[in-house]
Short mmCIF file of C-alpha atoms and ligand atoms in Angstrom, two decimals:
data_model
loop_
_atom_site.label_atom_id
_atom_site.label_comp_id
_atom_site.label_asym_id
_atom_site.label_seq_id
_atom_site.Cartn_x
_atom_site.Cartn_y
_atom_site.Cartn_z
CA MET A 25 100.01 62.12 85.35
CA GLN A 26 101.74 63.71 88.36
CA ILE A 27 103.63 66.85 87.45
CA VAL A 28 105.45 69.62 89.30
CA LEU A 29 105.59 72.97 87.53
CA PHE A 30 108.75 74.64 88.73
CA GLY A 31 110.29 78.07 88.20
CA PRO A 32 110.98 81.47 89.72
CA PRO A 33 108.16 83.87 90.63
CA GLY A 34 106.81 85.34 87.41
CA ALA A 35 108.09 82.55 85.14
CA GLY A 36 104.57 81.89 83.92
CA LYS A 37 103.70 78.82 86.02
CA GLY A 38 100.12 79.89 86.70
CA THR A 39 99.61 80.88 83.05
CA GLN A 40 100.89 77.53 81.75
CA ALA A 41 99.25 75.47 84.51
CA LYS A 42 95.85 76.31 83.11
CA PHE A 43 96.71 74.75 79.71
CA ILE A 44 98.35 71.66 81.22
CA SER A 45 95.57 70.89 83.66
CA GLU A 46 92.95 71.19 80.90
CA LYS A 47 94.93 69.08 78.45
CA PHE A 48 95.67 66.23 80.88
CA ASN A 49 92.50 66.65 82.91
CA VAL A 50 94.25 66.90 86.28
CA PRO A 51 93.60 69.40 89.09
CA HIS A 52 95.85 72.47 89.20
CA ILE A 53 97.10 72.76 92.79
CA SER A 54 98.69 76.16 93.41
CA THR A 55 99.95 76.62 96.97
CA GLY A 56 100.00 80.41 96.42
CA ASP A 57 96.30 80.36 95.41
CA ILE A 58 95.38 78.15 98.39
CA LEU A 59 97.30 80.39 100.80
CA ARG A 60 95.70 83.57 99.37
CA GLU A 61 92.26 81.99 99.78
CA ASN A 62 93.09 81.25 103.44
CA VAL A 63 94.26 84.84 103.96
CA ARG A 64 91.04 86.14 102.39
CA GLU A 65 88.88 83.91 104.57
CA GLY A 66 90.88 84.73 107.72
CA THR A 67 91.57 81.09 108.65
CA ALA A 68 94.23 80.17 111.25
CA LEU A 69 96.59 79.21 108.42
CA GLY A 70 95.85 82.47 106.58
CA LYS A 71 96.63 84.53 109.69
CA LYS A 72 99.97 82.78 110.14
CA ALA A 73 100.91 83.00 106.45
CA LYS A 74 99.99 86.62 105.69
CA VAL A 75 103.08 88.44 107.04
CA PHE A 76 105.45 86.12 105.22
CA MET A 77 103.54 86.45 101.95
CA ASP A 78 103.26 90.23 102.04
CA ASN A 79 107.03 90.51 102.53
CA GLY A 80 107.81 88.06 99.76
CA ALA A 81 109.25 85.51 102.23
CA LEU A 82 108.48 81.80 102.24
CA VAL A 83 105.78 80.56 104.59
CA PRO A 84 107.29 78.00 107.05
CA ASP A 85 107.74 74.48 105.66
CA GLU A 86 105.56 72.74 108.33
CA LEU A 87 102.52 74.77 107.28
CA LEU A 88 103.02 73.99 103.59
CA ILE A 89 103.66 70.32 104.18
CA ASP A 90 100.41 69.95 106.19
CA LEU A 91 98.54 71.91 103.52
CA ILE A 92 99.79 69.78 100.65
CA ARG A 93 99.23 66.50 102.54
CA ASP A 94 95.56 67.44 103.07
CA ARG A 95 95.13 68.61 99.49
CA LEU A 96 96.70 65.54 97.87
CA GLN A 97 94.46 63.23 99.90
CA LYS A 98 91.33 64.63 98.24
CA PRO A 99 89.73 62.19 95.80
CA ASP A 100 90.28 64.37 92.71
CA THR A 101 94.03 63.54 92.75
CA LYS A 102 93.30 59.91 91.84
CA LYS A 103 93.72 60.86 88.15
CA GLY A 104 96.91 62.81 88.91
CA PHE A 105 97.71 66.43 89.66
CA LEU A 106 99.73 69.45 88.67
CA LEU A 107 101.63 71.11 91.53
CA ASP A 108 102.38 74.80 91.03
CA GLY A 109 104.56 76.53 93.65
CA PHE A 110 105.34 73.41 95.68
CA PRO A 111 107.92 72.17 96.59
CA ARG A 112 109.97 75.33 97.09
CA THR A 113 112.62 74.03 99.52
CA ILE A 114 114.60 70.80 99.83
CA ALA A 115 112.73 70.06 103.09
CA GLN A 116 109.40 70.32 101.21
CA ALA A 117 110.66 68.05 98.41
CA GLU A 118 111.80 65.45 100.94
CA ALA A 119 108.45 65.60 102.74
CA LEU A 120 106.59 65.09 99.46
CA ASP A 121 107.87 61.52 98.92
CA PRO A 122 106.13 59.87 101.92
CA ILE A 123 102.96 61.87 101.17
CA LEU A 124 102.97 60.44 97.63
CA ASP A 125 103.70 56.92 98.95
CA ASP A 126 100.56 57.16 101.09
CA ILE A 127 98.40 57.81 98.03
CA ASN A 128 100.35 55.36 95.82
CA LYS A 129 101.66 57.94 93.40
CA ASN A 130 105.02 58.94 91.93
CA LEU A 131 106.13 62.12 90.22
CA ASP A 132 106.35 61.76 86.43
CA ALA A 133 108.14 65.04 85.72
CA VAL A 134 109.33 68.35 87.09
CA VAL A 135 108.94 71.02 84.40
CA ASN A 136 111.52 73.75 84.98
CA VAL A 137 110.41 77.01 83.35
CA ASP A 138 113.53 79.14 83.02
CA VAL A 139 113.28 82.96 82.85
CA GLY A 140 115.97 85.59 83.66
CA ALA A 141 115.66 88.09 86.53
CA ASN A 142 115.09 91.24 84.42
CA GLU A 143 112.20 89.68 82.55
CA LEU A 144 110.71 88.41 85.86
CA ILE A 145 110.66 91.93 87.30
CA SER A 146 108.96 93.30 84.21
CA ARG A 147 106.37 90.48 84.15
CA LEU A 148 105.51 90.69 87.85
CA SER A 149 105.21 94.46 87.96
CA GLY A 150 102.64 94.28 85.12
CA ARG A 151 100.76 91.29 86.52
CA ARG A 152 97.06 91.61 87.36
CA THR A 153 95.23 88.79 89.13
CA CYS A 154 91.53 87.92 89.26
CA ARG A 155 90.04 88.19 92.76
CA SER A 156 87.47 85.49 92.00
CA CYS A 157 89.24 82.75 90.03
CA GLY A 158 92.97 83.58 90.37
CA ALA A 159 93.57 83.87 86.58
CA THR A 160 96.55 86.09 85.76
CA TYR A 161 96.97 88.75 83.10
CA ASN A 162 99.67 91.22 82.20
CA ILE A 163 99.01 94.84 81.29
CA LYS A 164 101.75 94.60 78.61
CA SER A 165 102.12 91.03 77.39
CA ASN A 166 98.73 89.46 78.13
CA PRO A 167 96.01 92.08 78.71
CA PRO A 168 92.38 91.16 79.44
CA LYS A 169 89.82 92.02 76.73
CA VAL A 170 88.26 94.67 79.01
CA PRO A 171 90.72 96.47 81.34
CA GLY A 172 90.28 95.45 84.99
CA VAL A 173 87.87 92.58 84.19
CA CYS A 174 88.65 88.82 84.08
CA ASP A 175 88.02 87.20 80.64
CA GLN A 176 87.26 83.86 82.30
CA CYS A 177 84.75 84.81 85.00
CA GLY A 178 84.09 88.57 84.88
CA GLY A 179 85.80 89.02 88.27
CA GLU A 180 87.71 92.12 89.32
CA LEU A 181 91.44 92.27 88.52
CA TYR A 182 93.83 93.58 91.19
CA GLN A 183 97.55 93.97 91.77
CA ARG A 184 98.85 91.56 94.43
CA ALA A 185 100.38 93.12 97.58
CA ASP A 186 103.59 91.16 96.87
CA ASP A 187 103.86 92.40 93.26
CA THR A 188 105.54 95.65 94.35
CA GLU A 189 109.14 96.23 93.29
CA ALA A 190 110.65 95.62 96.78
CA ALA A 191 108.73 92.39 97.38
CA ILE A 192 109.47 91.17 93.83
CA LYS A 193 113.24 91.63 94.28
CA HIS A 194 113.09 89.86 97.63
CA ARG A 195 111.12 86.92 96.16
CA ILE A 196 113.68 86.50 93.39
CA GLU A 197 116.49 86.36 95.98
CA VAL A 198 114.54 83.90 98.10
CA TYR A 199 114.04 81.78 94.98
CA GLN A 200 117.76 81.81 94.18
CA LYS A 201 118.78 80.82 97.71
CA GLN A 202 116.07 78.41 98.81
CA THR A 203 114.31 77.08 95.73
CA GLN A 204 116.88 76.93 92.94
CA PRO A 205 118.79 74.03 94.63
CA LEU A 206 115.79 71.84 93.79
CA ILE A 207 116.83 71.95 90.12
CA ASP A 208 119.85 69.74 90.86
CA TYR A 209 117.84 67.66 93.32
CA TYR A 210 115.30 66.71 90.64
CA ARG A 211 117.84 66.53 87.80
CA LYS A 212 119.68 63.82 89.77
CA LYS A 213 116.43 61.92 90.08
CA GLY A 214 116.04 62.09 86.28
CA LEU A 215 112.75 64.00 86.52
CA LEU A 216 113.72 67.45 85.26
CA ILE A 217 112.47 68.83 81.93
CA ASP A 218 114.04 72.19 81.02
CA ILE A 219 111.85 74.69 79.19
CA ASP A 220 112.93 78.09 77.87
CA GLY A 221 110.23 80.29 79.43
CA GLU A 222 111.44 83.53 77.93
CA ARG A 223 109.32 83.35 74.79
CA GLU A 224 105.70 83.98 73.81
CA ILE A 225 103.08 82.29 76.00
CA ASP A 226 101.94 80.05 73.08
CA GLU A 227 105.47 78.88 72.28
CA VAL A 228 106.19 77.98 75.89
CA ARG A 229 102.87 76.20 76.07
CA SER A 230 103.50 74.07 73.00
CA ASP A 231 107.00 73.07 74.24
CA ILE A 232 105.65 71.96 77.61
CA LEU A 233 102.74 70.02 76.10
CA LYS A 234 105.05 68.28 73.60
CA ALA A 235 107.48 67.26 76.35
CA LEU A 236 104.67 65.91 78.53
CA GLU A 237 102.99 64.03 75.68
CA ARG A 238 106.25 62.15 75.16
CA LEU A 239 105.97 60.82 78.72
CA GLN A 240 102.59 59.22 78.17
P1 ADP B 11 104.03 82.54 88.11
O1 ADP B 11 102.80 81.74 88.41
O2 ADP B 11 105.18 81.68 87.67
O3 ADP B 11 104.41 83.48 89.20
P2 ADP B 11 102.31 83.94 86.14
O4 ADP B 11 101.74 82.86 85.31
O5 ADP B 11 101.45 84.60 87.14
O6 ADP B 11 103.70 83.43 86.84
O7 ADP B 11 102.93 85.03 85.13
C1 ADP B 11 103.56 86.21 85.62
C2 ADP B 11 103.18 87.39 84.73
O8 ADP B 11 103.80 87.26 83.44
C3 ADP B 11 101.68 87.50 84.44
O9 ADP B 11 101.36 88.86 84.34
C4 ADP B 11 101.52 86.79 83.08
O10 ADP B 11 100.41 87.29 82.34
C5 ADP B 11 102.83 87.13 82.39
N1 ADP B 11 103.36 86.06 81.50
C6 ADP B 11 103.23 84.72 81.67
N2 ADP B 11 103.88 84.06 80.67
C7 ADP B 11 104.43 85.02 79.86
C8 ADP B 11 105.24 84.96 78.66
N3 ADP B 11 105.60 83.80 78.11
N4 ADP B 11 105.62 86.14 78.12
C9 ADP B 11 105.27 87.33 78.68
N5 ADP B 11 104.51 87.44 79.80
C10 ADP B 11 104.09 86.30 80.40
P1 ADP B 12 104.81 83.54 92.70
O1 ADP B 12 104.78 82.41 91.76
O2 ADP B 12 104.46 84.85 92.10
O3 ADP B 12 106.06 83.63 93.56
P2 ADP B 12 102.87 82.19 94.45
O4 ADP B 12 101.48 82.59 94.23
O5 ADP B 12 103.34 80.86 94.03
O6 ADP B 12 103.74 83.37 93.83
O7 ADP B 12 103.24 82.35 96.00
C1 ADP B 12 102.95 83.53 96.70
C2 ADP B 12 103.54 83.46 98.10
O8 ADP B 12 102.94 82.37 98.82
C3 ADP B 12 105.05 83.19 98.16
O9 ADP B 12 105.81 84.37 98.04
C4 ADP B 12 105.16 82.58 99.57
O10 ADP B 12 105.08 83.57 100.58
C5 ADP B 12 103.88 81.74 99.66
N1 ADP B 12 104.10 80.35 99.18
C6 ADP B 12 103.50 79.74 98.12
N2 ADP B 12 103.94 78.48 97.99
C7 ADP B 12 104.84 78.27 98.98
C8 ADP B 12 105.68 77.18 99.36
N3 ADP B 12 105.65 76.00 98.69
N4 ADP B 12 106.50 77.35 100.44
C9 ADP B 12 106.53 78.50 101.14
N5 ADP B 12 105.79 79.57 100.82
C10 ADP B 12 104.94 79.48 99.76
ZN1 ZN B 13 88.42 85.32 87.03
#
């Protein structure tokens, strides 16, 4: 199963990706997580990406396309994959097709998690992220059992540098201008599945899993 999880920043992609990748036993490939790891480790890619990420801008397409080509060629994608945060521009979507051809795969579905701007701002400003495993929590809607500590791995929770109000607003604008056009792009290809993301985490989860089970 090859799935793209699509939606604005804060829609709940990372939260839902965890359930989907466990259920269908496919690797969860989050370009945001991979980029943050590169920033943390100070790699050449991380150094180039950091300024864009801190400002809530998109990292240049060429860097993302190289990153995703390398990642999809790893052997664990033989059973499929779940892309989270890629593609985010038409250029990235167009580059994805030849990369998939090379590994003999097609996309099965693009799951579009729809959430309005006001709710996104509230979710992102309360988001806390695990430094060790990348799991996300929310101080209001999805708190960890012990404040500041990851339920999954015991790691330290922190607030991302781009989860400040200014960067959040900018990311939502960037989404509307550069990423939202992909909805029509994938709808025309017959791949889009619309999900109402503005409900409880469990309800969203069960809708997505039901829609994906129908594809199998
Ligand atoms: P994305 O990966 O799309 O940016 P996340 O999965 O990190 O989004 O979720 C953004 C924030 O909203 C996190 O703090 C998360 O705990 C919270 N969240 C996720 N899904 C829901 C939901 N259905 N209702 C309320 N809060 C949610
Ligand atoms: P969110 O879902 O909260 O927007 P992500 O963790 O997916 O955040 O991405 C964080 C940042 O990483 C983005 O704001 C952007 O700077 C960069 N990034 C991630 N994926 C891409 C992509 N496909 N194209 C360009 N930039 C990306
Ligand atoms: Zn953790």
